[in-house]
XYZ file of C-alpha atoms in Angstrom:
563
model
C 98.026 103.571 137.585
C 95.509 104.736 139.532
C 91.773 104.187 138.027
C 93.013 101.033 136.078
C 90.870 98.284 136.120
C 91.385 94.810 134.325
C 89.720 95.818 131.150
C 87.955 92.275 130.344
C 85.229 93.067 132.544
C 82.795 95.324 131.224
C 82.186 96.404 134.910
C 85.791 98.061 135.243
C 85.850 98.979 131.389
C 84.442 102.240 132.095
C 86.765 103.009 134.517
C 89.580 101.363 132.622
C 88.733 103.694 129.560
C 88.137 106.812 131.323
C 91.372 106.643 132.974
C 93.288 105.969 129.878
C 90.992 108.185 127.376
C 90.028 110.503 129.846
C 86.204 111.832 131.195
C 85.752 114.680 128.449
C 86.364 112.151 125.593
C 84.208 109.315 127.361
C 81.600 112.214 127.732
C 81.464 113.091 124.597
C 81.166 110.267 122.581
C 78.307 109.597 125.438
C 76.916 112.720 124.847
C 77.222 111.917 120.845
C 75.880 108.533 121.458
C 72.779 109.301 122.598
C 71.996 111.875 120.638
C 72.154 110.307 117.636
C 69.558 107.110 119.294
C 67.089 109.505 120.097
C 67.073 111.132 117.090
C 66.350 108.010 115.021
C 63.636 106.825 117.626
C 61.871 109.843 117.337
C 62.300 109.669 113.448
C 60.480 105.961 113.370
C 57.813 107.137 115.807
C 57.340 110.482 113.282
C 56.728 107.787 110.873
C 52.811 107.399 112.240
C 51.208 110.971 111.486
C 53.468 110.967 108.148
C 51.483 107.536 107.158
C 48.593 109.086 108.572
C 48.398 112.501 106.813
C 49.248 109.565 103.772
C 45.766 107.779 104.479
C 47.260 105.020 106.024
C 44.720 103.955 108.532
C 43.723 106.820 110.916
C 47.523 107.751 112.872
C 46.038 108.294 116.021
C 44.749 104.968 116.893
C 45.205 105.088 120.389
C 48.098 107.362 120.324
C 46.484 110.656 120.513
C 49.463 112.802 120.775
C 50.632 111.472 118.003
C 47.532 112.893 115.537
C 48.681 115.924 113.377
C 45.756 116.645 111.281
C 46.838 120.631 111.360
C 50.383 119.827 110.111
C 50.589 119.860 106.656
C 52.680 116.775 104.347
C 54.867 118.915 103.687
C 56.000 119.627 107.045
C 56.036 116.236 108.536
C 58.790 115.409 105.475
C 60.569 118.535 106.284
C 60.995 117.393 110.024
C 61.698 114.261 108.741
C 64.315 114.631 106.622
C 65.716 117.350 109.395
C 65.895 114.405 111.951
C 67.674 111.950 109.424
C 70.027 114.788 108.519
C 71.252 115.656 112.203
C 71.518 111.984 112.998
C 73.923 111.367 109.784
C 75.741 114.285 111.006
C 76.084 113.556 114.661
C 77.219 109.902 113.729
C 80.338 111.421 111.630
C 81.299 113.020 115.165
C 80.170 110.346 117.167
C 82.565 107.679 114.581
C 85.309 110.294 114.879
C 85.322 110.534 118.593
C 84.891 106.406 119.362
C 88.040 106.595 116.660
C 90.095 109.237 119.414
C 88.886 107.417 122.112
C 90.275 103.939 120.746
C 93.748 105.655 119.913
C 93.994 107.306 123.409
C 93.590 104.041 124.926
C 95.582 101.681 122.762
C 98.555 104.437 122.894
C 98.140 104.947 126.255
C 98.287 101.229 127.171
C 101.588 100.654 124.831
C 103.318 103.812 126.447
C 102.575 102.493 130.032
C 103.452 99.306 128.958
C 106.907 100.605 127.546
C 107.537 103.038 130.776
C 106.555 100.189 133.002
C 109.478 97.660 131.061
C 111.742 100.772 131.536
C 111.592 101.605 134.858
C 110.732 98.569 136.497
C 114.248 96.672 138.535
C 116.450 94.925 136.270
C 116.738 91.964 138.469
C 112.613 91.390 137.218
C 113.353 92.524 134.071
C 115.847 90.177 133.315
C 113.555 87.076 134.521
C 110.887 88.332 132.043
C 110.270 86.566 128.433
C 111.219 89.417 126.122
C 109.622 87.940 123.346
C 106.636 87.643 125.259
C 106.971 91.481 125.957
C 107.299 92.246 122.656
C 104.237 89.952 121.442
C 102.188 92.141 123.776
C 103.248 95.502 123.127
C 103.239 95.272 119.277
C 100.262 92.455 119.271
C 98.110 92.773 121.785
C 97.996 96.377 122.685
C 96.599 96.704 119.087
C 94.005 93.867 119.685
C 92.865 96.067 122.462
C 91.999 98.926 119.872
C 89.365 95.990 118.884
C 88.150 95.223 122.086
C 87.523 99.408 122.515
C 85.934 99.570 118.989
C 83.783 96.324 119.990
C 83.114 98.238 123.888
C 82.090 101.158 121.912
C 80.213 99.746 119.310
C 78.381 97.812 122.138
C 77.744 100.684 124.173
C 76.421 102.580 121.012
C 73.822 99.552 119.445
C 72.533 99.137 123.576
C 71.736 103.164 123.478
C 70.094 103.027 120.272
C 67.982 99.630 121.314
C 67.088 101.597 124.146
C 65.772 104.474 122.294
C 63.970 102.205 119.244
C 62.050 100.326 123.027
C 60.702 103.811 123.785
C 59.617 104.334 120.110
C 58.004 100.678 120.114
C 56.517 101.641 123.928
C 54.623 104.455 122.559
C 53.795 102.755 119.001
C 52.719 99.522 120.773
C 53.235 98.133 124.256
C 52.360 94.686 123.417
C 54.584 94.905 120.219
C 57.392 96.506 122.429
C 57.275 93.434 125.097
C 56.608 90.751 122.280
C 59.803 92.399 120.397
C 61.616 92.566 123.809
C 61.019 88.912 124.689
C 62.264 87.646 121.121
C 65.156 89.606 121.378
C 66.095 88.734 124.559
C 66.046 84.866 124.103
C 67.413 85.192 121.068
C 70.637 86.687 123.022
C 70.210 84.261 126.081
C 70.078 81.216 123.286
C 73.932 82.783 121.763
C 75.618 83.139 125.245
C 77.817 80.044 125.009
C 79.331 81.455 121.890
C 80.050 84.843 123.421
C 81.989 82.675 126.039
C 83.930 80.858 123.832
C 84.988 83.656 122.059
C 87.045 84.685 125.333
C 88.732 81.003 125.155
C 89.593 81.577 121.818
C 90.716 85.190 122.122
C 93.069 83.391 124.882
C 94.070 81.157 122.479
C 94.857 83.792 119.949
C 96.701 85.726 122.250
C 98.948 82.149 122.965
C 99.621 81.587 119.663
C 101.267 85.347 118.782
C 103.345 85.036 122.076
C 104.482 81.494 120.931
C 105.108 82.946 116.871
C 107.390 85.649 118.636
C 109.529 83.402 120.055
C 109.566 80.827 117.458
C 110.676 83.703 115.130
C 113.140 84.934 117.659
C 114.859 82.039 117.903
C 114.861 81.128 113.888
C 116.712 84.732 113.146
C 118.854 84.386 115.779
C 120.109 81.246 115.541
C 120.160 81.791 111.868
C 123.885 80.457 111.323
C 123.207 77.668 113.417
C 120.606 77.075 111.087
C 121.909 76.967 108.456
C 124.920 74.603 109.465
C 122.892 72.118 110.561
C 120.646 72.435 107.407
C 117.120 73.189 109.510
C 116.241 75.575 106.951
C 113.081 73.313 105.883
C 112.473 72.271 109.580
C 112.378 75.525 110.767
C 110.366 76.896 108.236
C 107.820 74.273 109.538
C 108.351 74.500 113.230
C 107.103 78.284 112.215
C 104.055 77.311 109.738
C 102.760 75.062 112.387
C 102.176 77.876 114.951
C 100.855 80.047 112.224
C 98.530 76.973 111.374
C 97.350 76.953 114.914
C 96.733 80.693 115.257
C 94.808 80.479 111.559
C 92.621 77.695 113.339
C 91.590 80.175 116.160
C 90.787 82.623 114.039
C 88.156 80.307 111.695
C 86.477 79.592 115.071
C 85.592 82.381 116.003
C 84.494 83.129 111.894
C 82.699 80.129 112.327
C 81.447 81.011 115.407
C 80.661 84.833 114.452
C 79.013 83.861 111.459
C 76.062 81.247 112.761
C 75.035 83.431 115.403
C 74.028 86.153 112.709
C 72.637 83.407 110.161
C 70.556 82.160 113.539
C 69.437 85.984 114.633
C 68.195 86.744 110.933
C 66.537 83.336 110.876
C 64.758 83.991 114.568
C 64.356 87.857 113.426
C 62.345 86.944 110.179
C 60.091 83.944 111.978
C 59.539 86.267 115.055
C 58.188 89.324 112.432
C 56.217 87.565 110.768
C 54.260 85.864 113.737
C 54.107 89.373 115.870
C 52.470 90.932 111.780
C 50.243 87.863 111.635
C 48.805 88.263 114.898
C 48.636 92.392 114.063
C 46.175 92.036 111.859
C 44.326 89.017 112.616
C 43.650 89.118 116.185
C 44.994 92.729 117.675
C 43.134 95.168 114.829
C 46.355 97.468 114.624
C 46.460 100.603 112.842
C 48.025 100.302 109.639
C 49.702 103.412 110.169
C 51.408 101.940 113.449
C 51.928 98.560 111.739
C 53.526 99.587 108.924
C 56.008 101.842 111.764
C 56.653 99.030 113.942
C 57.825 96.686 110.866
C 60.109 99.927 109.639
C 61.634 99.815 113.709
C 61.574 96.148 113.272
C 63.685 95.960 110.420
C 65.958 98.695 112.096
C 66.567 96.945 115.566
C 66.883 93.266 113.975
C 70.926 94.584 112.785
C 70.942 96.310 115.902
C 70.469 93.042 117.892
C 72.925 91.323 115.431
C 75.603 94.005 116.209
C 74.769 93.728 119.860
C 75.507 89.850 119.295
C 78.161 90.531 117.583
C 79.860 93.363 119.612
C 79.882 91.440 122.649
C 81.106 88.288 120.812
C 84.098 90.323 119.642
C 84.612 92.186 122.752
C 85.274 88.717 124.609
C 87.518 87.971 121.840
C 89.770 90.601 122.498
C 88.995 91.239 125.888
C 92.089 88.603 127.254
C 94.507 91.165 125.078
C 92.743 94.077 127.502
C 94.136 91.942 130.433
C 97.297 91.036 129.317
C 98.083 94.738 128.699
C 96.783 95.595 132.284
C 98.715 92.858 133.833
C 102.195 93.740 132.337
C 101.356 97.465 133.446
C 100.273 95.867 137.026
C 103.583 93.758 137.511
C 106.210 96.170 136.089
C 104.773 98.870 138.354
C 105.015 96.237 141.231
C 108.448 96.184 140.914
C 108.979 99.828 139.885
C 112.477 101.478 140.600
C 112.717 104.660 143.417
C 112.272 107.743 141.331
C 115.844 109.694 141.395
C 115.654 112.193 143.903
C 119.109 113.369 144.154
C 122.322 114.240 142.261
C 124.526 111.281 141.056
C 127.538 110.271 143.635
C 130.666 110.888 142.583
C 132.864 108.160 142.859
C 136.500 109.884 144.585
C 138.146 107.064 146.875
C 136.770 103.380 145.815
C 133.455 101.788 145.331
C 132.753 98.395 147.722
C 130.921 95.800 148.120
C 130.494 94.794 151.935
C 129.139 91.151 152.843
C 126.939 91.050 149.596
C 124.226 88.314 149.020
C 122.400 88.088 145.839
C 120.125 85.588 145.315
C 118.176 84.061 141.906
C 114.657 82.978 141.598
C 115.167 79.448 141.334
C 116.610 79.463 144.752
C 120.692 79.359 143.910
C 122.406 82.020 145.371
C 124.178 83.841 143.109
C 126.169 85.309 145.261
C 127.497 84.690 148.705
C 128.567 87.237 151.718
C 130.905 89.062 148.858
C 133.278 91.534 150.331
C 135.631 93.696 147.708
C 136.737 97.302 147.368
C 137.985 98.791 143.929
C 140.051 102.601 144.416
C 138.711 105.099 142.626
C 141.195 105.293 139.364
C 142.417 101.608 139.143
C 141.899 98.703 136.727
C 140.036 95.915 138.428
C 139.488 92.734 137.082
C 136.979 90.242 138.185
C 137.570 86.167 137.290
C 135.529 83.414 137.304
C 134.102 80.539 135.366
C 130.530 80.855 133.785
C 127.995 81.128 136.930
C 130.638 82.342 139.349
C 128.548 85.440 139.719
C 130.914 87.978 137.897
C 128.511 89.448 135.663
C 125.705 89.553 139.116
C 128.709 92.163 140.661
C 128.818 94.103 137.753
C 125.025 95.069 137.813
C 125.248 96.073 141.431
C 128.475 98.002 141.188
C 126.582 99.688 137.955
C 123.174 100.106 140.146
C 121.018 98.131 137.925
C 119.874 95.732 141.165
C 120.448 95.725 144.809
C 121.412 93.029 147.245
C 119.339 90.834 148.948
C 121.555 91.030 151.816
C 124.815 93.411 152.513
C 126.223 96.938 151.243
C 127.202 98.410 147.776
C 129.387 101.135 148.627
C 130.510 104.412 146.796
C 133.179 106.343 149.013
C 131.876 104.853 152.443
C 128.102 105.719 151.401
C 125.086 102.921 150.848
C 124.375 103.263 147.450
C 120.205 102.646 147.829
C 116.730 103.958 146.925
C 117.235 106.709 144.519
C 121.321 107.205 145.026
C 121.373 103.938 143.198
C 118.957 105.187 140.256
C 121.057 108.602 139.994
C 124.791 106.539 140.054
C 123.998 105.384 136.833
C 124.380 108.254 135.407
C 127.770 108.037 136.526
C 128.503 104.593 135.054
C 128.705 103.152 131.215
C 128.955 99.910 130.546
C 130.481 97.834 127.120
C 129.218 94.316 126.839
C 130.422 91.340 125.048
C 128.240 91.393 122.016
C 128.381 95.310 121.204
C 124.872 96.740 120.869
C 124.616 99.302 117.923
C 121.990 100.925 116.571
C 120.382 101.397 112.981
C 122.200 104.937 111.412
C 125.100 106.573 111.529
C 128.317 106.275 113.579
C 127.679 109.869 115.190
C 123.649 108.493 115.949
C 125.622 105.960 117.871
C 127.742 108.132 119.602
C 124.994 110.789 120.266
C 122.800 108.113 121.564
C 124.759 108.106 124.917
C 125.060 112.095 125.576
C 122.912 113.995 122.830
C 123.587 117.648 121.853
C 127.323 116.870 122.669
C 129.593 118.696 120.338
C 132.329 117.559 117.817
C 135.611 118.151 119.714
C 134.194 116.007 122.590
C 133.091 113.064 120.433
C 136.657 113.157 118.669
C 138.388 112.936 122.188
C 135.807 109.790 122.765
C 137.128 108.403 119.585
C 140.302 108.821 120.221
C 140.805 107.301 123.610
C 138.777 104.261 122.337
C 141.083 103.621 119.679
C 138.281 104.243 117.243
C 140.117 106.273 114.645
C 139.032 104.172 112.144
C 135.843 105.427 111.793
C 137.294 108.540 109.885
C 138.001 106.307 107.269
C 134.887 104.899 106.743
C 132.220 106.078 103.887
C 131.123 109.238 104.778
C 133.272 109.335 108.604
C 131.000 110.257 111.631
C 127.964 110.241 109.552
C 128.699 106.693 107.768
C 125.608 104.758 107.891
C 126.085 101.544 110.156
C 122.777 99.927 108.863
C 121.072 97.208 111.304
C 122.988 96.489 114.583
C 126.487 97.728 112.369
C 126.650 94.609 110.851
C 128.902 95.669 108.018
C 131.614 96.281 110.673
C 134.147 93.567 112.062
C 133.367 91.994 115.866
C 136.465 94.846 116.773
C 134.800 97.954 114.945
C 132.035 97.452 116.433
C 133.608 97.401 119.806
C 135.650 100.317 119.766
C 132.638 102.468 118.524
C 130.590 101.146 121.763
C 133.617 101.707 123.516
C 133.917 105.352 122.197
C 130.083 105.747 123.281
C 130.912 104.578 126.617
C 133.978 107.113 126.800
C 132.003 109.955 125.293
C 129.528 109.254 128.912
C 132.614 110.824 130.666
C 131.917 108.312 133.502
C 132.961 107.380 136.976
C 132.958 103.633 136.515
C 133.593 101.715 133.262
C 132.272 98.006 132.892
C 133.486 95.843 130.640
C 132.082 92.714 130.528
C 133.661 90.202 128.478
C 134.226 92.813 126.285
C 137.166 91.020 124.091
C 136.021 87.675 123.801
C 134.185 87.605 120.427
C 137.322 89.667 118.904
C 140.586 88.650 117.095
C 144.009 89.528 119.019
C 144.557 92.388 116.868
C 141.177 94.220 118.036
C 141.993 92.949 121.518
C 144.930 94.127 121.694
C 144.142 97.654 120.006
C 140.942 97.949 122.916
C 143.462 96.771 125.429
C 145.866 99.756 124.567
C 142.776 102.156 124.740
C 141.822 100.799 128.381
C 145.037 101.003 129.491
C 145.454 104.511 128.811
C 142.424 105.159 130.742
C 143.945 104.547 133.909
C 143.368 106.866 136.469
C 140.752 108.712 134.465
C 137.858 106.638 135.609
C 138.001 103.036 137.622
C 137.832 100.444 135.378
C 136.138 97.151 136.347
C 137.428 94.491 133.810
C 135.293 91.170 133.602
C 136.820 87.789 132.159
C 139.013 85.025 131.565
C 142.487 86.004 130.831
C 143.808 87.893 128.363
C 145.031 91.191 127.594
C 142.521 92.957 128.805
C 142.806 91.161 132.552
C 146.408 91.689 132.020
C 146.155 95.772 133.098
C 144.535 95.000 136.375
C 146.035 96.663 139.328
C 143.340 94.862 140.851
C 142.167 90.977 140.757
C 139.188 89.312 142.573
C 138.056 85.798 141.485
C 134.897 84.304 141.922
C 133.929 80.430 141.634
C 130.224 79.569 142.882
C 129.435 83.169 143.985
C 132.563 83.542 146.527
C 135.457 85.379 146.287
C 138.323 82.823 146.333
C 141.526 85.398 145.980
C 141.623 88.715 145.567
């Protein structure tokens, strides 16, 4: 992350954007950039020897090196046109390159974002708002390719004023400072709208997170939903965040919209005093008039885009920082990189005076002590909160303890051991997680590249034969999160992916409790049969499945009470 600024400062936005686009791109468009303003100031300032070879008033009124009389008409149009033409062609490039530039950034921001989530320690992972993750990688991150356009675009219009203040320098220094002056208060005058429009891009950015998890909630509590008959209540809950996000947005319209009408107003008034006082009182040229109205008319957009970039730059800026910030904290609590081979679990895995404790200041678990042999069916008890599922993650390596020893055949399992023993471990939950495609994408997901006779011993010791029967077999598409298949089906496939891992530990948490007795009883025969193959750490109630344990520990208020 090194380079990374927060992007809503245009002070670190430089940095921020080099670092994610890199210095050739951020060169180039440069490079482009000011090209392209220097070739349309020296185009306007050509504009006083063409008038002048025209009869317009003599074109070297006080601008001697601007008088021509050897070049013919001819040529001055030639050179002309030649300037227009490279300008029109440098500002496809230039558009093309501020387009790359925006992409590098807004992908690179969602990929670090994404790698950050992924790597980062489950124990901070799992205290996050999910839905607010997602509102920022699919929302926000693209809200920053608007605060890079509006950077850009800002960047580009100050270059270009720049080069039409030379152009009105040598036309005019009094024109160039009266222009200067109006333009400046004119900006000054709109600065409390280009701060609101940060407020309201904050607002904006509050209202997606907030639609997310409305709409979260709604689809997955759709049953519950409909049962209760909150279908119409719902719908509103959603329509009034949607209302409040479409109220942001007029704002900022409204906003956007009088500080042009108030620029073009102030543009026109301010023209026609600084043309009144050209030819009444300071005797111009009308050669040089006529070029300072054409650079007039040219920078008055220039100033509104300036306006306007700025405005919309604020307006997406909080996006920029959001983006940052995620990056910032998930690197803050990044995992150790895996820096050796996976343990191999060959006499039992422990845990030795374990504490684990939860943010809001309840330990969840309390000078813990167990060891599980390497081969045996364990099973860990407990009511809801006892801690059961908190043992599970650190036998599995997802966190560490606060306090205390996790174990693998006498060995600490920390820093990078505990990254690479994860490899060695798959894990079935209660709620099976499957994935849109086919039952062999499902499989495959676990181990690609495996071949066929593996996958059918997988199958087979989970029990899974069914799948043979489905639609197509092995390449049967499941559809979204396999919801054509039964609670048990589902199971015994993520069961089968587990298997197909080949692993040292198998956790199953809960892992029968949203199934009939039938499926229970068929996953309980599969587990069984497993014995001695890999340890098995069983997590629940009763049942079946607790049933095969050679091994019993329960838990009430993150103790072990019998074992």
């Amino acid at each position: 992350m090194s380079g990374i600024a927060q992007g809503g400062h245009p002070a670190g936005a430089l940095r921020t954007l080099a670092a994610l686009a890199g210095a050739k791109r951020m060169a180039t468009l440069a490079g482009l950039t000011v090209f392209a303003a220097l070739t349309e100031g020296v185009g306007l300032v050509l504009l006083v020897p063409l008038l002048g070879s025209l009869g317009a008033g003599q074109a070297g009124v006080g601008l001697p090196f601007l008088a021509l009389p050897d070049w013919p008409l001819g040529v001055l149009l030639a050179l002309f046109v030649l300037l227009v033409a490279a300008r029109s062609i440098t500002e496809i490039f230039r558009t093309l390159a501020a387009h790359r530039l925006q992409i590098a950034v807004v992908d690179g921001l969602r990929q670090r974002a994404v790698d950050g989530l992924l790597h980062a320690e489950w124990h901070a992972l799992s205290a996050m708002s999910q839905s607010a993750n997602r509102a920022l990688i699919i929302t926000s991150v693209d809200r920053v390719g608007e605060a890079v356009h509006h950077f850009t675009t800002l960047v580009r219009v100050a270059v270009s004023l720049a080069a039409l203040g030379l152009a009105a320098l040598v036309l005019s220094p009094a024109f160039a400072l009266a222009a200067s002056v109006a333009a400046t208060a004119a900006l000054l005058m709109l600065r409390g709208l280009r701060r609101r429009a940060r407020s309201l891009g904050e607002a904006m950015s509050r209202r997606y997170e907030a639609i997310y998890m409305r709409l979260e909630e709604m689809l997955t509590g759709l049953r519950l939903v409909k049962s209760f008959g909150q279908e119409s209540a719902e719908a509103q809950r959603l329509q009034s965040e949607f209302t409040r996000l479409r109220k942001a947005e007029r704002l900022y319209l409204r906003d956007t919209a009088v500080a042009r009408a108030a620029l073009q107003a102030g543009a026109a008034i301010a023209l026609a005093l600084v043309v009144w006082l050209a030819v009444t009182a300071w005797a111009v040229a009308p050669a040089i008039l006529l070029a300072f109205v054409a650079l007039a008319v040219r920078t008055v957009p220039l100033v509104e885009a300036l306006q306007g970039a700025a405005q919309g730059w604020n307006h997406a800026a909080p996006a920029f920082d959001e983006a940052l910030g995620l990056i910032a904290r998930a690197g803050s609590v990044a995992e150790a990189p895996v820096s050796q081979p996976a343990p191999r679990l060959k006499t039992s895995i422990a845990l030795r005076n374990v504490s684990f404790d939860h943010e809001r200041g309840k330990p969840a678990l309390d000078s813990v002590s167990l060891s599980i042999p390497a081969g045996a069916i364990a099973a860990l008890t407990g009511p809801s909160g006892a801690g059961k599922s908190t043992v599970a993650d650190l036998l599995g390596g997802l966190t560490s303890p606060d306090r205390g020893e996790v174990l693998i055949d006498g060995a600490p399992l920390d820093g990078g051991a505990r990254n690479a023993w994860r490899a060695r471990v798959a894990y079935v939950q209660q709620e099976p997680v499957l994935f849109s495609g086919t039952v062999r994408d499902n499989l495959l997901w676990a181990c690609p590249g495996v071949d066929d006779a593996r996958i059918a011993r997988a199958i087979a010791r989970a029990s899974a034969d069914f799948v043979y029967d489905l639609p197509g077999g092995l390449d049967c598409n499941l559809g979204e999160a396999g919801r054509a298949l039964s609670g048990g089906e589902r199971q015994r496939i993520a069961l089968a992916r587990a298997l197909l891992h080949e692993p040292d530990l198998l956790v199953l948490d809960e892992a029968t409790s949203a199934v009939d007795r039938d499926a229970e009883s068929a996953i309980a025969d599969a587990v069984g049969s497993l014995a001695g193959s890999c340890t098995i750490l069983v997590i629940g109630h009763r049942g079946a499945m607790v049933d095969l344990a050679q091994h019993r520990f329960a838990l009430e208020q993150g103790r072990i009470v019998s074992a």
